[in-house]
Amino acid sequence: MDFDLNQEQKAWRDKARKFAEEEVAPISLERDMISDPRETFDWEIIRKGSRLGFRTAVVPKERGGHGIDFVTQALVMEEIARGDSAISKTFSQCWKWSHLIAASCTDDQKDRFLKPFLEDDTYLLGKGGTEESAGSDNRMPSDDPRTGWKLKAVREGDEWVLNGRKRYIANGSVGKLFFIDGRTDPDVPITQGTTLFLVPADTPGFRVGKVYDKIGWRFYQNAELIFEDARVPHANVVGEVNRGIQARKGDTSEFGDLELSANGLGVCQAAVDMAMHQARTRWQGGKYIIEHQAIQLKLAEMHMLTEALRSYVMRTACDLEKGADRDMKHNILLMNFATDVIQRVTHLCMDIHGGAGVMKDVGVEKLVRDAIVWTHLAGDAVQRIKVIKHL
């Protein structure tokens, strides 16, 4: 398989690398150490990245975006994640749903929501799926009507009235538009009784509740969304009523678990860079520690695993671009591999740093904390394997 990059891909990679090194990395630790989870977010870095095209990168060119391909997406996510994984995820979270607006929404919805998204550097997107008793299990929906989302949506004339709560929602406290899964028929399985709604953040009856304080990805805003008689026009229904789960059917622009795997690759590369610098500059036992065999073995393992992950990320991105793996099997297996690799590589980095590795002002332990988030992103490893049999 040819992994040579074209000039456009190289340009996006280099732009993302420069942004990460000059803008993202210098603020990463500072934002992470702010105690209030609401205050870790920084709008200025979002504006800077948006002006460079990172927020609107995947919107098709004919719709006013940049239309970058899957390989370029993976490159950009990796490079920004080398500076800060959570900041990279804040941008790529918008890619998922701007994809969906462009691919599956009506012309009216595109005019009302895609245009302001393109014009406003602070216009972030999110999706409200997870609830207290319904989360990533909805990747493999049950036929039992008692399972799945419970947020209630009842039609009244040309409006839908939404009542319920969503939790752990990405960009929850900073988003301006959300895709919300609502139960429009509670007597049938969610595959037959769920409708997807476009809900602007200023919708009356809709408000943000708790902002969650996580061990890692602290810049990334996960929040509780509360709906109390929130009224949404019928014109904001995506696809068909009671067929919300099928709203993305036929959309070939979705990157799935490639997003998180490419981000994880960036964390691994950051860990390799830190470990190599420490090994070359730390003098101990009468020599720089890179001369110690134990350190050499750890560095070799870090490099090996990171390069293996890079190859798998690029192979999956190429397959998606060619349409060769639209059933997402490799995407899921890639995510499982990335989860294992990121844990191992960041812990080896901490080992190489010795006592300094657990100090908050060094940045090594932050990589470990960010990596822990991978243990349950869009489900866990066992659940993802179970999902494959349904594809």
CSV table of C-alpha atoms in Angstrom, one decimal:
chain,number,residue,atom,x,y,z
A,1,MET,CA,0.0,0.0,0.0
A,2,ASP,CA,1.4,3.4,-1.0
A,3,PHE,CA,1.4,5.8,2.0
A,4,ASP,CA,3.1,8.7,0.1
A,5,LEU,CA,1.4,12.0,0.8
A,6,ASN,CA,0.4,14.4,-1.8
A,7,GLN,CA,1.2,18.1,-1.6
A,8,GLU,CA,-2.2,19.1,-0.1
A,9,GLN,CA,-1.9,16.4,2.6
A,10,LYS,CA,1.6,17.6,3.5
A,11,ALA,CA,0.5,21.2,3.7
A,12,TRP,CA,-2.3,20.3,6.1
A,13,ARG,CA,0.0,18.2,8.2
A,14,ASP,CA,2.6,20.9,8.4
A,15,LYS,CA,0.0,23.6,9.2
A,16,ALA,CA,-1.4,21.4,12.0
A,17,ARG,CA,2.1,20.7,13.4
A,18,LYS,CA,3.0,24.4,13.4
A,19,PHE,CA,-0.2,25.2,15.2
A,20,ALA,CA,0.3,22.5,17.8
A,21,GLU,CA,3.9,23.5,18.5
A,22,GLU,CA,3.4,27.2,18.6
A,23,GLU,CA,-0.1,27.6,19.9
A,24,VAL,CA,-1.5,24.4,21.5
A,25,ALA,CA,1.5,22.9,23.4
A,26,PRO,CA,2.4,26.1,25.2
A,27,ILE,CA,-1.1,26.3,26.9
A,28,SER,CA,-1.7,22.6,27.4
A,29,LEU,CA,-0.4,22.1,30.9
A,30,GLU,CA,-1.8,25.5,32.1
A,31,ARG,CA,-5.3,24.7,31.0
A,32,ASP,CA,-5.1,21.1,32.4
A,33,MET,CA,-4.2,22.3,35.9
A,34,ILE,CA,-7.2,24.7,36.3
A,35,SER,CA,-9.4,23.1,39.0
A,36,ASP,CA,-12.8,24.2,37.7
A,37,PRO,CA,-13.7,22.0,34.7
A,38,ARG,CA,-15.8,24.9,33.2
A,39,GLU,CA,-12.7,27.1,33.2
A,40,THR,CA,-10.2,24.8,31.5
A,41,PHE,CA,-11.7,25.7,28.1
A,42,ASP,CA,-10.0,28.5,26.1
A,43,TRP,CA,-12.0,30.2,23.3
A,44,GLU,CA,-8.9,31.9,21.9
A,45,ILE,CA,-7.2,28.7,20.9
A,46,ILE,CA,-10.5,27.6,19.2
A,47,ARG,CA,-10.7,30.9,17.3
A,48,LYS,CA,-7.1,30.5,16.2
A,49,GLY,CA,-7.6,27.0,15.0
A,50,SER,CA,-10.8,27.8,13.3
A,51,ARG,CA,-9.2,30.6,11.3
A,52,LEU,CA,-6.7,28.0,10.1
A,53,GLY,CA,-9.5,25.8,8.9
A,54,PHE,CA,-9.4,23.1,11.6
A,55,ARG,CA,-13.0,23.5,12.7
A,56,THR,CA,-14.5,23.4,9.3
A,57,ALA,CA,-12.0,21.1,7.6
A,58,VAL,CA,-14.3,18.3,6.5
A,59,VAL,CA,-17.2,20.4,5.2
A,60,PRO,CA,-17.4,19.7,1.4
A,61,LYS,CA,-15.8,22.4,-0.8
A,62,GLU,CA,-19.0,22.9,-2.7
A,63,ARG,CA,-20.6,23.8,0.7
A,64,GLY,CA,-17.9,26.3,1.6
A,65,GLY,CA,-15.5,24.0,3.6
A,66,HIS,CA,-12.2,22.4,2.8
A,67,GLY,CA,-13.3,18.9,2.1
A,68,ILE,CA,-10.2,17.2,3.3
A,69,ASP,CA,-9.9,13.4,2.8
A,70,PHE,CA,-9.6,10.7,5.5
A,71,VAL,CA,-5.8,10.5,5.3
A,72,THR,CA,-5.6,14.3,5.8
A,73,GLN,CA,-8.1,14.1,8.7
A,74,ALA,CA,-5.9,11.5,10.4
A,75,LEU,CA,-2.8,13.6,9.9
A,76,VAL,CA,-4.4,16.7,11.3
A,77,MET,CA,-5.8,15.0,14.3
A,78,GLU,CA,-2.5,13.3,15.1
A,79,GLU,CA,-0.5,16.6,14.8
A,80,ILE,CA,-2.8,18.7,17.0
A,81,ALA,CA,-3.0,15.8,19.6
A,82,ARG,CA,0.8,15.9,19.9
A,83,GLY,CA,0.2,19.4,21.4
A,84,ASP,CA,-2.9,18.5,23.3
A,85,SER,CA,-5.2,15.5,22.8
A,86,ALA,CA,-8.3,17.2,24.2
A,87,ILE,CA,-7.9,20.3,22.0
A,88,SER,CA,-7.6,18.1,18.9
A,89,LYS,CA,-10.8,16.2,20.0
A,90,THR,CA,-12.7,19.5,20.4
A,91,PHE,CA,-12.1,20.3,16.7
A,92,SER,CA,-12.7,16.8,15.4
A,93,GLN,CA,-15.9,16.5,17.3
A,94,CYS,CA,-17.3,19.2,15.0
A,95,TRP,CA,-16.2,17.1,12.0
A,96,LYS,CA,-18.6,14.3,12.9
A,97,TRP,CA,-21.7,16.5,12.9
A,98,SER,CA,-20.8,18.9,10.1
A,99,HIS,CA,-20.3,15.7,8.0
A,100,LEU,CA,-23.9,14.8,8.9
A,101,ILE,CA,-25.4,18.2,8.2
A,102,ALA,CA,-23.8,18.2,4.8
A,103,ALA,CA,-24.6,14.6,3.9
A,104,SER,CA,-28.0,14.0,5.4
A,105,CYS,CA,-29.9,17.2,6.2
A,106,THR,CA,-32.3,19.1,4.1
A,107,ASP,CA,-31.4,22.1,2.1
A,108,ASP,CA,-33.4,24.2,4.5
A,109,GLN,CA,-31.4,22.7,7.5
A,110,LYS,CA,-28.1,23.3,5.7
A,111,ASP,CA,-29.0,27.0,5.1
A,112,ARG,CA,-30.1,27.4,8.8
A,113,PHE,CA,-27.2,25.5,10.4
A,114,LEU,CA,-24.3,24.8,8.1
A,115,LYS,CA,-24.0,28.5,7.0
A,116,PRO,CA,-23.6,29.9,10.5
A,117,PHE,CA,-21.3,27.0,11.4
A,118,LEU,CA,-19.0,28.0,8.6
A,119,GLU,CA,-19.1,31.7,9.4
A,120,ASP,CA,-18.7,31.7,13.2
A,121,ASP,CA,-15.3,30.6,14.7
A,122,THR,CA,-17.0,29.8,18.0
A,123,TYR,CA,-19.7,27.6,16.5
A,124,LEU,CA,-19.1,24.1,18.0
A,125,LEU,CA,-21.2,21.0,17.5
A,126,GLY,CA,-22.1,18.0,19.7
A,127,LYS,CA,-24.5,15.1,19.9
A,128,GLY,CA,-26.7,14.1,22.8
A,129,GLY,CA,-27.1,10.4,23.0
A,130,THR,CA,-25.8,9.1,26.3
A,131,GLU,CA,-28.2,9.0,29.3
A,132,GLU,CA,-28.0,7.6,32.8
A,133,SER,CA,-29.2,4.1,31.7
A,134,ALA,CA,-28.4,4.2,28.0
A,135,GLY,CA,-24.9,4.8,26.7
A,136,SER,CA,-22.5,3.0,24.3
A,137,ASP,CA,-24.7,-0.1,24.5
A,138,ASN,CA,-26.7,1.6,21.7
A,139,ARG,CA,-24.0,0.7,19.3
A,140,MET,CA,-25.7,-2.7,19.2
A,141,PRO,CA,-29.4,-1.9,20.0
A,142,SER,CA,-31.6,-4.4,21.8
A,143,ASP,CA,-35.0,-5.5,20.6
A,144,ASP,CA,-36.4,-4.8,24.0
A,145,PRO,CA,-38.4,-1.6,24.1
A,146,ARG,CA,-37.4,-1.0,27.7
A,147,THR,CA,-33.8,-0.5,26.7
A,148,GLY,CA,-32.1,2.5,25.1
A,149,TRP,CA,-32.7,6.3,25.3
A,150,LYS,CA,-35.5,7.6,27.4
A,151,LEU,CA,-35.5,11.3,26.6
A,152,LYS,CA,-39.2,11.8,25.6
A,153,ALA,CA,-40.2,13.7,22.5
A,154,VAL,CA,-43.9,14.3,21.9
A,155,ARG,CA,-45.3,16.1,18.9
A,156,GLU,CA,-47.6,19.1,19.3
A,157,GLY,CA,-48.6,20.5,16.0
A,158,ASP,CA,-45.5,21.7,14.1
A,159,GLU,CA,-43.4,21.3,17.2
A,160,TRP,CA,-41.8,18.5,19.3
A,161,VAL,CA,-41.7,18.9,23.1
A,162,LEU,CA,-38.6,17.3,24.6
A,163,ASN,CA,-38.2,16.2,28.2
A,164,GLY,CA,-35.3,14.4,29.8
A,165,ARG,CA,-31.6,14.5,30.4
A,166,LYS,CA,-28.4,13.6,28.5
A,167,ARG,CA,-25.0,13.2,30.2
A,168,TYR,CA,-21.3,13.1,29.4
A,169,ILE,CA,-22.1,15.0,26.2
A,170,ALA,CA,-19.1,16.2,24.2
A,171,ASN,CA,-18.8,20.0,23.7
A,172,GLY,CA,-21.9,20.1,26.0
A,173,SER,CA,-21.1,23.4,27.8
A,174,VAL,CA,-19.7,25.2,24.7
A,175,GLY,CA,-21.7,23.9,21.7
A,176,LYS,CA,-24.1,26.0,19.8
A,177,LEU,CA,-25.9,23.1,18.1
A,178,PHE,CA,-26.6,19.6,19.1
A,179,PHE,CA,-28.0,16.5,17.4
A,180,ILE,CA,-30.4,15.0,20.1
A,181,ASP,CA,-31.7,11.4,20.1
A,182,GLY,CA,-35.3,11.5,21.4
A,183,ARG,CA,-37.7,8.6,22.0
A,184,THR,CA,-40.8,9.3,19.9
A,185,ASP,CA,-42.3,5.8,20.3
A,186,PRO,CA,-41.4,4.2,23.7
A,187,ASP,CA,-43.4,1.0,22.9
A,188,VAL,CA,-41.0,-0.3,20.2
A,189,PRO,CA,-37.2,-0.9,20.1
A,190,ILE,CA,-35.1,2.2,19.7
A,191,THR,CA,-34.3,1.2,16.1
A,192,GLN,CA,-38.0,1.8,15.3
A,193,GLY,CA,-38.9,4.5,17.8
A,194,THR,CA,-36.1,7.1,17.9
A,195,THR,CA,-36.0,10.4,16.1
A,196,LEU,CA,-33.0,12.7,15.7
A,197,PHE,CA,-33.4,16.4,16.3
A,198,LEU,CA,-31.3,19.5,15.6
A,199,VAL,CA,-31.4,21.5,18.8
A,200,PRO,CA,-29.7,24.9,19.0
A,201,ALA,CA,-28.2,25.8,22.4
A,202,ASP,CA,-30.6,28.8,22.8
A,203,THR,CA,-33.7,26.7,22.5
A,204,PRO,CA,-36.2,27.7,25.3
A,205,GLY,CA,-36.4,24.9,27.9
A,206,PHE,CA,-32.9,23.6,27.1
A,207,ARG,CA,-30.0,24.2,29.4
A,208,VAL,CA,-26.6,22.9,30.5
A,209,GLY,CA,-26.4,21.2,33.9
A,210,LYS,CA,-23.3,19.7,35.4
A,211,VAL,CA,-19.9,20.0,33.6
A,212,TYR,CA,-18.0,16.8,34.4
A,213,ASP,CA,-14.5,16.9,36.0
A,214,LYS,CA,-12.5,14.1,34.3
A,215,ILE,CA,-9.2,12.6,35.1
A,216,GLY,CA,-7.9,13.4,31.6
A,217,TRP,CA,-9.0,15.4,28.6
A,218,ARG,CA,-9.8,18.2,31.0
A,219,PHE,CA,-9.9,20.9,28.3
A,220,TYR,CA,-12.6,18.9,26.5
A,221,GLN,CA,-16.0,19.9,27.8
A,222,ASN,CA,-18.4,17.0,28.7
A,223,ALA,CA,-21.6,18.2,30.2
A,224,GLU,CA,-25.2,17.3,31.2
A,225,LEU,CA,-27.9,18.5,28.9
A,226,ILE,CA,-31.3,19.2,30.5
A,227,PHE,CA,-34.6,19.4,28.6
A,228,GLU,CA,-37.7,20.7,30.3
A,229,ASP,CA,-40.5,21.2,27.8
A,230,ALA,CA,-38.0,22.3,25.2
A,231,ARG,CA,-39.8,23.0,22.0
A,232,VAL,CA,-38.2,22.1,18.7
A,233,PRO,CA,-39.8,22.7,15.3
A,234,HIS,CA,-40.7,19.7,13.2
A,235,ALA,CA,-38.4,21.3,10.5
A,236,ASN,CA,-35.5,20.3,12.8
A,237,VAL,CA,-36.1,16.6,12.4
A,238,VAL,CA,-33.2,14.8,10.7
A,239,GLY,CA,-34.3,12.2,8.3
A,240,GLU,CA,-37.6,10.4,9.2
A,241,VAL,CA,-39.6,10.3,12.4
A,242,ASN,CA,-38.9,7.1,14.3
A,243,ARG,CA,-35.9,6.3,12.1
A,244,GLY,CA,-33.3,8.5,13.8
A,245,ILE,CA,-30.8,5.6,14.0
A,246,GLN,CA,-30.9,5.3,10.2
A,247,ALA,CA,-30.3,9.1,9.7
A,248,ARG,CA,-26.6,8.4,8.8
A,249,LYS,CA,-27.4,5.5,6.4
A,250,GLY,CA,-25.6,6.0,3.1
A,251,ASP,CA,-23.3,8.7,4.5
A,252,THR,CA,-19.8,7.7,3.4
A,253,SER,CA,-18.1,10.7,5.1
A,254,GLU,CA,-18.2,9.3,8.6
A,255,PHE,CA,-14.8,8.4,10.0
A,256,GLY,CA,-16.0,6.4,13.1
A,257,ASP,CA,-13.2,5.1,15.4
A,258,LEU,CA,-10.5,6.3,13.1
A,259,GLU,CA,-10.9,9.7,14.8
A,260,LEU,CA,-9.9,8.4,18.3
A,261,SER,CA,-7.2,6.2,17.0
A,262,ALA,CA,-5.5,9.0,15.1
A,263,ASN,CA,-5.8,11.2,18.2
A,264,GLY,CA,-4.2,8.4,20.2
A,265,LEU,CA,-1.4,8.2,17.7
A,266,GLY,CA,-0.6,11.9,18.5
A,267,VAL,CA,-0.5,11.1,22.2
A,268,CYS,CA,1.9,8.2,21.6
A,269,GLN,CA,4.2,10.4,19.4
A,270,ALA,CA,4.2,13.1,22.1
A,271,ALA,CA,5.2,10.4,24.6
A,272,VAL,CA,8.0,9.2,22.3
A,273,ASP,CA,9.3,12.7,21.9
A,274,MET,CA,9.3,13.4,25.6
A,275,ALA,CA,11.0,10.0,26.4
A,276,MET,CA,13.7,10.6,23.8
A,277,HIS,CA,14.5,14.0,25.1
A,278,GLN,CA,14.7,12.7,28.7
A,279,ALA,CA,16.9,9.8,27.7
A,280,ARG,CA,19.3,12.1,25.8
A,281,THR,CA,19.6,14.8,28.5
A,282,ARG,CA,19.2,12.9,31.9
A,283,TRP,CA,22.7,12.1,33.3
A,284,GLN,CA,22.6,9.2,35.8
A,285,GLY,CA,25.0,6.4,36.7
A,286,GLY,CA,27.9,8.1,35.0
A,287,LYS,CA,26.2,8.4,31.6
A,288,TYR,CA,23.2,9.7,29.8
A,289,ILE,CA,20.4,7.3,30.5
A,290,ILE,CA,19.9,6.5,26.8
A,291,GLU,CA,23.1,4.4,27.2
A,292,HIS,CA,21.5,2.1,29.8
A,293,GLN,CA,20.2,-1.0,28.2
A,294,ALA,CA,16.9,-1.0,30.2
A,295,ILE,CA,16.1,2.5,28.8
A,296,GLN,CA,17.0,1.4,25.3
A,297,LEU,CA,14.6,-1.5,25.4
A,298,LYS,CA,11.8,0.7,26.7
A,299,LEU,CA,12.5,3.3,23.9
A,300,ALA,CA,12.5,0.6,21.3
A,301,GLU,CA,9.2,-0.7,22.4
A,302,MET,CA,7.7,2.8,22.4
A,303,HIS,CA,8.9,3.4,18.9
A,304,MET,CA,7.8,0.0,17.7
A,305,LEU,CA,4.2,0.3,19.0
A,306,THR,CA,3.8,3.9,17.8
A,307,GLU,CA,4.9,3.0,14.3
A,308,ALA,CA,2.7,0.0,14.2
A,309,LEU,CA,-0.2,2.1,15.3
A,310,ARG,CA,0.7,4.7,12.6
A,311,SER,CA,0.7,2.0,9.9
A,312,TYR,CA,-2.7,0.8,11.0
A,313,VAL,CA,-4.2,4.3,11.2
A,314,MET,CA,-2.9,5.1,7.7
A,315,ARG,CA,-4.1,1.8,6.3
A,316,THR,CA,-7.6,2.3,7.7
A,317,ALA,CA,-7.7,5.9,6.5
A,318,CYS,CA,-6.7,4.8,3.0
A,319,ASP,CA,-9.3,2.0,3.0
A,320,LEU,CA,-12.1,4.4,4.1
A,321,GLU,CA,-11.1,6.9,1.4
A,322,LYS,CA,-11.3,4.1,-1.3
A,323,GLY,CA,-14.6,2.9,0.2
A,324,ALA,CA,-13.0,-0.5,0.8
A,325,ASP,CA,-14.1,-0.9,4.4
A,326,ARG,CA,-17.4,0.9,4.8
A,327,ASP,CA,-18.5,-1.9,7.2
A,328,MET,CA,-16.0,-0.4,9.7
A,329,LYS,CA,-14.6,-3.7,10.9
A,330,HIS,CA,-11.0,-2.5,10.6
A,331,ASN,CA,-12.1,0.8,12.2
A,332,ILE,CA,-13.2,-1.0,15.3
A,333,LEU,CA,-10.2,-3.3,15.5
A,334,LEU,CA,-8.0,-0.3,15.1
A,335,MET,CA,-9.6,1.4,18.0
A,336,ASN,CA,-9.0,-1.6,20.2
A,337,PHE,CA,-5.3,-1.7,19.2
A,338,ALA,CA,-5.0,2.1,19.8
A,339,THR,CA,-6.4,1.7,23.3
A,340,ASP,CA,-3.8,-0.9,24.2
A,341,VAL,CA,-0.9,1.0,22.6
A,342,ILE,CA,-1.6,4.3,24.1
A,343,GLN,CA,-1.7,2.8,27.6
A,344,ARG,CA,1.6,1.0,27.2
A,345,VAL,CA,3.5,3.8,25.5
A,346,THR,CA,2.5,6.5,28.0
A,347,HIS,CA,3.4,4.3,30.9
A,348,LEU,CA,6.8,3.5,29.4
A,349,CYS,CA,7.3,7.3,29.0
A,350,MET,CA,6.5,7.7,32.7
A,351,ASP,CA,9.0,4.9,33.6
A,352,ILE,CA,11.8,6.5,31.6
A,353,HIS,CA,11.2,9.8,33.5
A,354,GLY,CA,11.5,8.2,36.9
A,355,GLY,CA,10.4,10.4,39.7
A,356,ALA,CA,9.9,13.4,37.4
A,357,GLY,CA,7.3,11.4,35.5
A,358,VAL,CA,4.7,11.9,38.3
A,359,MET,CA,5.3,15.6,38.7
A,360,LYS,CA,2.4,17.7,37.3
A,361,ASP,CA,4.7,20.5,35.9
A,362,VAL,CA,6.5,18.1,33.6
A,363,GLY,CA,3.6,16.9,31.4
A,364,VAL,CA,4.3,13.2,31.4
A,365,GLU,CA,1.6,12.3,33.9
A,366,LYS,CA,-0.9,14.3,31.9
A,367,LEU,CA,-0.3,12.0,28.9
A,368,VAL,CA,-1.0,9.0,31.2
A,369,ARG,CA,-4.2,10.6,32.4
A,370,ASP,CA,-5.3,11.5,28.9
A,371,ALA,CA,-4.6,8.0,27.8
A,372,ILE,CA,-6.8,6.5,30.5
A,373,VAL,CA,-9.8,8.1,28.8
A,374,TRP,CA,-9.3,5.5,26.0
A,375,THR,CA,-10.4,2.7,28.3
A,376,HIS,CA,-14.0,3.8,27.6
A,377,LEU,CA,-14.4,5.9,24.5
A,378,ALA,CA,-17.5,4.9,22.5
A,379,GLY,CA,-17.6,1.7,24.5
A,380,ASP,CA,-14.9,-0.6,25.7
A,381,ALA,CA,-12.8,-3.2,23.9
A,382,VAL,CA,-15.1,-6.1,24.6
A,383,GLN,CA,-18.2,-4.3,23.4
A,384,ARG,CA,-16.6,-3.2,20.2
A,385,ILE,CA,-15.7,-6.8,19.4
A,386,LYS,CA,-19.3,-7.8,20.0
A,387,VAL,CA,-20.4,-5.0,17.6
A,388,ILE,CA,-18.4,-6.5,14.8
A,389,LYS,CA,-20.8,-9.5,14.5
A,390,HIS,CA,-23.6,-7.1,13.7
A,391,LEU,CA,-21.8,-5.4,10.8
